[in-house]
């Protein structure tokens, strides 16, 4: 009898050892494989067991969470979803995350190590730290002014604070409601199919994810390069420019949309946007100097994050003289995002210095304690301060006497540059209407805002589409929203 008991005990001990070995195999050796297995929903269920942290604009949340009572318990909600979609992106149980919802996902979901004072305790208890909040730099008045200014027209607006690089507005139209994608049911799937099939691409953030030929707004960069290089010494001296201008090495003649461009001064050419003058200036300045100036403004930079990725704006450096002439007036292969062109205007307003743009002011824990702040931003020089001073005068002239009169704001100092960019096969597409500008309040020591507006489908006769008539009023509304006390 004793022997049978001993054998049974030994057998039980062997079973216990086998069980422990198997547990060790599952928990240690194969833990990562099980964790990554698509059939394992524990992390997903845990992720949605608690409300997600919020994205804030001017101290107010523009996001929230709804308790569905299901396994994936909390679903993302949005306040003024289409208005802020180019900032927030979406957080979907089915399709993942984009924009700030993506780059700040760790903090918003509570998974970021910085949020957990005792991470080992969380591992032991299988608990999750409450999600933190993301405080943005967006000015709600400027955001709404940009959105309502575009109305139903395709286009984008970017506005920044020149002295800091803070992004004050980031708007893309047409937009969409991110709440449609939040869940994992039929409604979300139908919305996903519909939005992706829409030829107007409402989920594309045109302000930072699409590049356009900047047209005549790029003449600010060309003027800066020519002035810094000494190609132009006096903005009021004739430039010896023909009208029309035959592109070097070709028989193609470049013309102007305005009169009086032959041998015009730089001031006159800037105010009336003379293509011939700036094409010739670009060729005289040369590829190397044009490249250096364009890149100092931010062109050809593939690493811009705000914190989500910004499509690189490009200035082609492998060009002949004829192509350089066209590149210098914002055509050929020159491409820019609205955010990049807002930074061009900000560099002029900021005395020639470019401050890297940013969208997140700070991040906080659920209780309000600060996790991180934007801190000081890198600064680089785009042009000599004296050149920036001259360009401010030229841009003021555009608003005061030239093609940008519709951007004028009583009691404020406003500078701007219009642009009408051709595109499509044989320039057959509806021209893009551009306007870039900056504004300084009457009692302010420096400019408070720089804006770039692009309108893709201006509702007007092709010959009547212009940056001054179509885009400038939108820029003015944004600038007024920022300048208002």
GROMACS .gro file of N, CA and C in nm, residues 319-439:
model
  363
  319UNK      N    1   1.872   7.072  -6.325
  319UNK     CA    2   1.799   7.144  -6.429
  319UNK      C    3   1.896   7.219  -6.520
  320UNK      N    4   1.853   7.241  -6.646
  320UNK     CA    5   1.930   7.328  -6.734
  320UNK      C    6   1.881   7.472  -6.713
  321UNK      N    7   1.933   7.566  -6.790
  321UNK     CA    8   1.902   7.707  -6.766
  321UNK      C    9   1.755   7.740  -6.795
  322UNK      N   10   1.698   7.675  -6.896
  322UNK     CA   11   1.557   7.700  -6.928
  322UNK      C   12   1.468   7.646  -6.816
  323UNK      N   13   1.500   7.527  -6.768
  323UNK     CA   14   1.423   7.469  -6.658
  323UNK      C   15   1.441   7.548  -6.530
  324UNK      N   16   1.560   7.602  -6.509
  324UNK     CA   17   1.584   7.686  -6.391
  324UNK      C   18   1.498   7.811  -6.397
  325UNK      N   19   1.483   7.868  -6.517
  325UNK     CA   20   1.399   7.987  -6.533
  325UNK      C   21   1.256   7.957  -6.489
  326UNK      N   22   1.203   7.842  -6.532
  326UNK     CA   23   1.067   7.806  -6.494
  326UNK      C   24   1.058   7.770  -6.346
  327UNK      N   25   1.160   7.702  -6.294
  327UNK     CA   26   1.161   7.668  -6.152
  327UNK      C   27   1.159   7.793  -6.065
  328UNK      N   28   1.222   7.899  -6.114
  328UNK     CA   29   1.235   8.022  -6.036
  328UNK      C   30   1.105   8.099  -6.026
  329UNK      N   31   1.006   8.063  -6.109
  329UNK     CA   32   0.874   8.126  -6.096
  329UNK      C   33   0.772   8.024  -6.042
  330UNK      N   34   0.825   7.919  -5.975
  330UNK     CA   35   0.738   7.824  -5.908
  330UNK      C   36   0.670   7.725  -5.999
  331UNK      N   37   0.730   7.700  -6.116
  331UNK     CA   38   0.673   7.602  -6.208
  331UNK      C   39   0.777   7.491  -6.231
  332UNK      N   40   0.769   7.422  -6.341
  332UNK     CA   41   0.852   7.306  -6.373
  332UNK      C   42   0.837   7.204  -6.259
  333UNK      N   43   0.946   7.165  -6.191
  333UNK     CA   44   0.937   7.063  -6.086
  333UNK      C   45   0.933   7.121  -5.945
  334UNK      N   46   0.923   7.251  -5.932
  334UNK     CA   47   0.914   7.311  -5.799
  334UNK      C   48   0.778   7.277  -5.739
  335UNK      N   49   0.780   7.221  -5.618
  335UNK     CA   50   0.658   7.179  -5.550
  335UNK      C   51   0.667   7.218  -5.403
  336UNK      N   52   0.552   7.251  -5.345
  336UNK     CA   53   0.553   7.293  -5.204
  336UNK      C   54   0.421   7.260  -5.136
  337UNK      N   55   0.429   7.227  -5.008
  337UNK     CA   56   0.308   7.214  -4.927
  337UNK      C   57   0.265   7.354  -4.881
  338UNK      N   58   0.138   7.372  -4.851
  338UNK     CA   59   0.095   7.500  -4.792
  338UNK      C   60   0.172   7.534  -4.665
  339UNK      N   61   0.206   7.434  -4.582
  339UNK     CA   62   0.282   7.463  -4.461
  339UNK      C   63   0.419   7.519  -4.497
  340UNK      N   64   0.483   7.464  -4.600
  340UNK     CA   65   0.614   7.516  -4.641
  340UNK      C   66   0.604   7.661  -4.685
  341UNK      N   67   0.501   7.695  -4.761
  341UNK     CA   68   0.489   7.833  -4.808
  341UNK      C   69   0.451   7.928  -4.694
  342UNK      N   70   0.382   7.877  -4.593
  342UNK     CA   71   0.358   7.960  -4.475
  342UNK      C   72   0.490   7.990  -4.405
  343UNK      N   73   0.582   7.892  -4.406
  343UNK     CA   74   0.713   7.914  -4.346
  343UNK      C   75   0.797   8.012  -4.426
  344UNK      N   76   0.777   8.016  -4.558
  344UNK     CA   77   0.847   8.116  -4.640
  344UNK      C   78   0.802   8.256  -4.598
  345UNK      N   79   0.670   8.276  -4.586
  345UNK     CA   80   0.619   8.405  -4.541
  345UNK      C   81   0.667   8.437  -4.400
  346UNK      N   82   0.672   8.336  -4.314
  346UNK     CA   83   0.716   8.357  -4.175
  346UNK      C   84   0.862   8.397  -4.169
  347UNK      N   85   0.944   8.343  -4.259
  347UNK     CA   86   1.086   8.379  -4.261
  347UNK      C   87   1.105   8.526  -4.296
  348UNK      N   88   1.026   8.575  -4.390
  348UNK     CA   89   1.033   8.718  -4.425
  348UNK      C   90   0.989   8.802  -4.306
  349UNK      N   91   0.878   8.765  -4.246
  349UNK     CA   92   0.826   8.840  -4.131
  349UNK      C   93   0.919   8.832  -4.011
  350UNK      N   94   0.995   8.722  -3.999
  350UNK     CA   95   1.082   8.701  -3.883
  350UNK      C   96   1.225   8.745  -3.902
  351UNK      N   97   1.249   8.836  -3.994
  351UNK     CA   98   1.383   8.891  -4.011
  351UNK      C   99   1.480   8.797  -4.080
  352UNK      N  100   1.428   8.700  -4.154
  352UNK     CA  101   1.514   8.609  -4.229
  352UNK      C  102   1.540   8.477  -4.161
  353UNK      N  103   1.486   8.459  -4.041
  353UNK     CA  104   1.507   8.334  -3.969
  353UNK      C  105   1.387   8.241  -3.983
  354UNK      N  106   1.417   8.111  -3.997
  354UNK     CA  107   1.313   8.009  -4.007
  354UNK      C  108   1.312   7.927  -3.878
  355UNK      N  109   1.199   7.923  -3.815
  355UNK     CA  110   1.182   7.840  -3.695
  355UNK      C  111   1.098   7.719  -3.732
  356UNK      N  112   1.145   7.602  -3.696
  356UNK     CA  113   1.077   7.480  -3.736
  356UNK      C  114   0.933   7.478  -3.682
  357UNK      N  115   0.838   7.441  -3.766
  357UNK     CA  116   0.698   7.441  -3.721
  357UNK      C  117   0.669   7.325  -3.627
  358UNK      N  118   0.575   7.346  -3.536
  358UNK     CA  119   0.534   7.238  -3.446
  358UNK      C  120   0.388   7.254  -3.408
  359UNK      N  121   0.324   7.143  -3.379
  359UNK     CA  122   0.180   7.137  -3.356
  359UNK      C  123   0.143   7.103  -3.212
  360UNK      N  124   0.237   7.042  -3.138
  360UNK     CA  125   0.208   7.001  -2.999
  360UNK      C  126   0.281   7.093  -2.903
  361UNK      N  127   0.204   7.165  -2.821
  361UNK     CA  128   0.263   7.257  -2.723
  361UNK      C  129   0.320   7.180  -2.605
  362UNK      N  130   0.241   7.083  -2.555
  362UNK     CA  131   0.288   6.999  -2.445
  362UNK      C  132   0.198   6.876  -2.433
  363UNK      N  133   0.247   6.779  -2.361
  363UNK     CA  134   0.166   6.662  -2.328
  363UNK      C  135   0.156   6.651  -2.177
  364UNK      N  136   0.044   6.597  -2.129
  364UNK     CA  137   0.021   6.591  -1.985
  364UNK      C  138  -0.034   6.454  -1.945
  365UNK      N  139  -0.019   6.422  -1.817
  365UNK     CA  140  -0.086   6.304  -1.761
  365UNK      C  141  -0.234   6.335  -1.743
  366UNK      N  142  -0.311   6.233  -1.713
  366UNK     CA  143  -0.456   6.251  -1.696
  366UNK      C  144  -0.487   6.355  -1.588
  367UNK      N  145  -0.403   6.364  -1.486
  367UNK     CA  146  -0.426   6.460  -1.379
  367UNK      C  147  -0.381   6.601  -1.411
  368UNK      N  148  -0.316   6.620  -1.524
  368UNK     CA  149  -0.273   6.753  -1.565
  368UNK      C  150  -0.125   6.780  -1.551
  369UNK      N  151  -0.048   6.691  -1.486
  369UNK     CA  152   0.096   6.711  -1.472
  369UNK      C  153   0.164   6.701  -1.609
  370UNK      N  154   0.259   6.789  -1.633
  370UNK     CA  155   0.326   6.793  -1.763
  370UNK      C  156   0.419   6.674  -1.782
  371UNK      N  157   0.408   6.612  -1.898
  371UNK     CA  158   0.497   6.502  -1.936
  371UNK      C  159   0.611   6.556  -2.022
  372UNK      N  160   0.577   6.639  -2.120
  372UNK     CA  161   0.679   6.698  -2.208
  372UNK      C  162   0.628   6.830  -2.263
  373UNK      N  163   0.720   6.915  -2.305
  373UNK     CA  164   0.685   7.043  -2.366
  373UNK      C  165   0.760   7.057  -2.498
  374UNK      N  166   0.714   7.149  -2.582
  374UNK     CA  167   0.777   7.169  -2.711
  374UNK      C  168   0.921   7.217  -2.696
  375UNK      N  169   0.946   7.299  -2.594
  375UNK     CA  170   1.081   7.349  -2.572
  375UNK      C  171   1.126   7.443  -2.682
  376UNK      N  172   1.254   7.479  -2.679
  376UNK     CA  173   1.308   7.568  -2.782
  376UNK      C  174   1.322   7.493  -2.912
  377UNK      N  175   1.293   7.561  -3.024
  377UNK     CA  176   1.296   7.498  -3.155
  377UNK      C  177   1.420   7.541  -3.232
  378UNK      N  178   1.475   7.451  -3.316
  378UNK     CA  179   1.592   7.488  -3.398
  378UNK      C  180   1.560   7.607  -3.489
  379UNK      N  181   1.659   7.693  -3.507
  379UNK     CA  182   1.644   7.812  -3.591
  379UNK      C  183   1.754   7.810  -3.696
  380UNK      N  184   1.718   7.843  -3.820
  380UNK     CA  185   1.820   7.857  -3.924
  380UNK      C  186   1.794   7.986  -4.002
  381UNK      N  187   1.897   8.036  -4.066
  381UNK     CA  188   1.884   8.161  -4.140
  381UNK      C  189   1.850   8.133  -4.286
  382UNK      N  190   1.741   8.189  -4.333
  382UNK     CA  191   1.701   8.170  -4.473
  382UNK      C  192   1.759   8.277  -4.563
  383UNK      N  193   1.788   8.395  -4.506
  383UNK     CA  194   1.840   8.508  -4.585
  383UNK      C  195   1.899   8.609  -4.489
  384UNK      N  196   1.973   8.703  -4.543
  384UNK     CA  197   2.030   8.809  -4.460
  384UNK      C  198   1.916   8.896  -4.402
  385UNK      N  199   1.933   8.948  -4.283
  385UNK     CA  200   1.829   9.034  -4.225
  385UNK      C  201   1.794   9.153  -4.315
  386UNK      N  202   1.895   9.210  -4.383
  386UNK     CA  203   1.868   9.324  -4.472
  386UNK      C  204   1.781   9.281  -4.589
  387UNK      N  205   1.802   9.159  -4.637
  387UNK     CA  206   1.719   9.107  -4.745
  387UNK      C  207   1.575   9.088  -4.698
  388UNK      N  208   1.558   9.038  -4.576
  388UNK     CA  209   1.424   9.021  -4.520
  388UNK      C  210   1.353   9.155  -4.508
  389UNK      N  211   1.427   9.258  -4.470
  389UNK     CA  212   1.368   9.392  -4.458
  389UNK      C  213   1.318   9.440  -4.594
  390UNK      N  214   1.398   9.419  -4.700
  390UNK     CA  215   1.356   9.459  -4.834
  390UNK      C  216   1.234   9.380  -4.880
  391UNK      N  217   1.233   9.251  -4.849
  391UNK     CA  218   1.119   9.169  -4.890
  391UNK      C  219   0.992   9.206  -4.815
  392UNK      N  220   1.005   9.246  -4.690
  392UNK     CA  221   0.887   9.293  -4.618
  392UNK      C  222   0.828   9.415  -4.687
  393UNK      N  223   0.915   9.504  -4.734
  393UNK     CA  224   0.868   9.623  -4.806
  393UNK      C  225   0.797   9.582  -4.936
  394UNK      N  226   0.857   9.487  -5.007
  394UNK     CA  227   0.798   9.442  -5.133
  394UNK      C  228   0.663   9.375  -5.110
  395UNK      N  229   0.654   9.293  -5.006
  395UNK     CA  230   0.528   9.224  -4.978
  395UNK      C  231   0.421   9.322  -4.931
  396UNK      N  232   0.461   9.424  -4.859
  396UNK     CA  233   0.365   9.528  -4.820
  396UNK      C  234   0.313   9.600  -4.943
  397UNK      N  235   0.401   9.621  -5.040
  397UNK     CA  236   0.359   9.686  -5.165
  397UNK      C  237   0.256   9.606  -5.242
  398UNK      N  238   0.267   9.473  -5.238
  398UNK     CA  239   0.170   9.387  -5.306
  398UNK      C  240   0.030   9.409  -5.249
  399UNK      N  241   0.020   9.421  -5.117
  399UNK     CA  242  -0.110   9.439  -5.051
  399UNK      C  243  -0.158   9.583  -5.065
  400UNK      N  244  -0.066   9.676  -5.061
  400UNK     CA  245  -0.104   9.817  -5.067
  400UNK      C  246  -0.136   9.862  -5.209
  401UNK      N  247  -0.055   9.820  -5.307
  401UNK     CA  248  -0.067   9.876  -5.442
  401UNK      C  249  -0.087   9.772  -5.553
  402UNK      N  250  -0.072   9.645  -5.519
  402UNK     CA  251  -0.068   9.545  -5.625
  402UNK      C  252  -0.181   9.444  -5.625
  403UNK      N  253  -0.145   9.318  -5.649
  403UNK     CA  254  -0.243   9.212  -5.671
  403UNK      C  255  -0.303   9.157  -5.542
  404UNK      N  256  -0.253   9.200  -5.426
  404UNK     CA  257  -0.300   9.144  -5.300
  404UNK      C  258  -0.384   9.238  -5.216
  405UNK      N  259  -0.450   9.334  -5.279
  405UNK     CA  260  -0.525   9.436  -5.203
  405UNK      C  261  -0.634   9.376  -5.115
  406UNK      N  262  -0.690   9.262  -5.156
  406UNK     CA  263  -0.799   9.202  -5.079
  406UNK      C  264  -0.753   9.142  -4.947
  407UNK      N  265  -0.622   9.144  -4.921
  407UNK     CA  266  -0.571   9.093  -4.793
  407UNK      C  267  -0.551   9.205  -4.692
  408UNK      N  268  -0.573   9.328  -4.733
  408UNK     CA  269  -0.548   9.441  -4.643
  408UNK      C  270  -0.641   9.437  -4.522
  409UNK      N  271  -0.585   9.472  -4.404
  409UNK     CA  272  -0.661   9.477  -4.279
  409UNK      C  273  -0.644   9.616  -4.218
  410UNK      N  274  -0.751   9.691  -4.200
  410UNK     CA  275  -0.739   9.825  -4.143
  410UNK      C  276  -0.669   9.822  -4.007
  411UNK      N  277  -0.573   9.910  -3.989
  411UNK     CA  278  -0.503   9.920  -3.862
  411UNK      C  279  -0.389   9.822  -3.844
  412UNK      N  280  -0.366   9.734  -3.942
  412UNK     CA  281  -0.259   9.635  -3.933
  412UNK      C  282  -0.163   9.650  -4.050
  413UNK      N  283  -0.041   9.603  -4.031
  413UNK     CA  284   0.058   9.599  -4.138
  413UNK      C  285   0.054   9.459  -4.198
  414UNK      N  286   0.026   9.452  -4.327
  414UNK     CA  287   0.010   9.323  -4.395
  414UNK      C  288   0.099   9.318  -4.518
  415UNK      N  289   0.171   9.208  -4.533
  415UNK     CA  290   0.249   9.183  -4.653
  415UNK      C  291   0.203   9.054  -4.718
  416UNK      N  292   0.209   9.048  -4.850
  416UNK     CA  293   0.162   8.927  -4.916
  416UNK      C  294   0.223   8.906  -5.052
  417UNK      N  295   0.197   8.791  -5.109
  417UNK     CA  296   0.238   8.759  -5.247
  417UNK      C  297   0.135   8.665  -5.306
  418UNK      N  298   0.085   8.701  -5.422
  418UNK     CA  299  -0.012   8.618  -5.492
  418UNK      C  300   0.058   8.518  -5.581
  419UNK      N  301  -0.018   8.417  -5.622
  419UNK     CA  302   0.035   8.318  -5.716
  419UNK      C  303  -0.078   8.247  -5.787
  420UNK      N  304  -0.057   8.220  -5.914
  420UNK     CA  305  -0.151   8.139  -5.992
  420UNK      C  306  -0.067   8.034  -6.062
  421UNK      N  307  -0.077   7.910  -6.017
  421UNK     CA  308   0.012   7.804  -6.064
  421UNK      C  309  -0.057   7.718  -6.170
  422UNK      N  310   0.010   7.706  -6.285
  422UNK     CA  311  -0.040   7.620  -6.391
  422UNK      C  312   0.000   7.475  -6.362
  423UNK      N  313  -0.082   7.382  -6.411
  423UNK     CA  314  -0.049   7.241  -6.392
  423UNK      C  315  -0.130   7.159  -6.492
  424UNK      N  316  -0.100   7.030  -6.495
  424UNK     CA  317  -0.171   6.941  -6.587
  424UNK      C  318  -0.101   6.934  -6.722
  425UNK      N  319  -0.143   6.839  -6.805
  425UNK     CA  320  -0.084   6.821  -6.937
  425UNK      C  321  -0.110   6.946  -7.020
  426UNK      N  322   0.001   7.009  -7.063
  426UNK     CA  323  -0.013   7.132  -7.139
  426UNK      C  324  -0.079   7.243  -7.062
  427UNK      N  325  -0.061   7.240  -6.928
  427UNK     CA  326  -0.122   7.340  -6.839
  427UNK      C  327  -0.274   7.346  -6.856
  428UNK      N  328  -0.335   7.228  -6.877
  428UNK     CA  329  -0.478   7.223  -6.904
  428UNK      C  330  -0.563   7.224  -6.776
  429UNK      N  331  -0.502   7.197  -6.662
  429UNK     CA  332  -0.578   7.192  -6.538
  429UNK      C  333  -0.622   7.329  -6.492
  430UNK      N  334  -0.728   7.332  -6.410
  430UNK     CA  335  -0.770   7.459  -6.350
  430UNK      C  336  -0.657   7.512  -6.264
  431UNK      N  337  -0.611   7.635  -6.289
  431UNK     CA  338  -0.496   7.687  -6.213
  431UNK      C  339  -0.520   7.687  -6.063
  432UNK      N  340  -0.413   7.663  -5.987
  432UNK     CA  341  -0.419   7.673  -5.842
  432UNK      C  342  -0.402   7.819  -5.803
  433UNK      N  343  -0.490   7.867  -5.718
  433UNK     CA  344  -0.482   8.004  -5.669
  433UNK      C  345  -0.411   8.005  -5.534
  434UNK      N  346  -0.301   8.080  -5.524
  434UNK     CA  347  -0.218   8.085  -5.404
  434UNK      C  348  -0.217   8.226  -5.345
  435UNK      N  349  -0.200   8.232  -5.215
  435UNK     CA  350  -0.166   8.357  -5.149
  435UNK      C  351  -0.089   8.325  -5.022
  436UNK      N  352   0.026   8.390  -5.005
  436UNK     CA  353   0.101   8.379  -4.880
  436UNK      C  354   0.113   8.520  -4.822
  437UNK      N  355   0.112   8.527  -4.690
  437UNK     CA  356   0.109   8.660  -4.628
  437UNK      C  357   0.153   8.654  -4.483
  438UNK      N  358   0.172   8.771  -4.425
  438UNK     CA  359   0.198   8.785  -4.282
  438UNK      C  360   0.129   8.913  -4.235
  439UNK      N  361   0.100   8.920  -4.107
  439UNK     CA  362   0.030   9.037  -4.054
  439UNK      C  363   0.085   9.074  -3.918
   0.00000   0.00000   0.00000
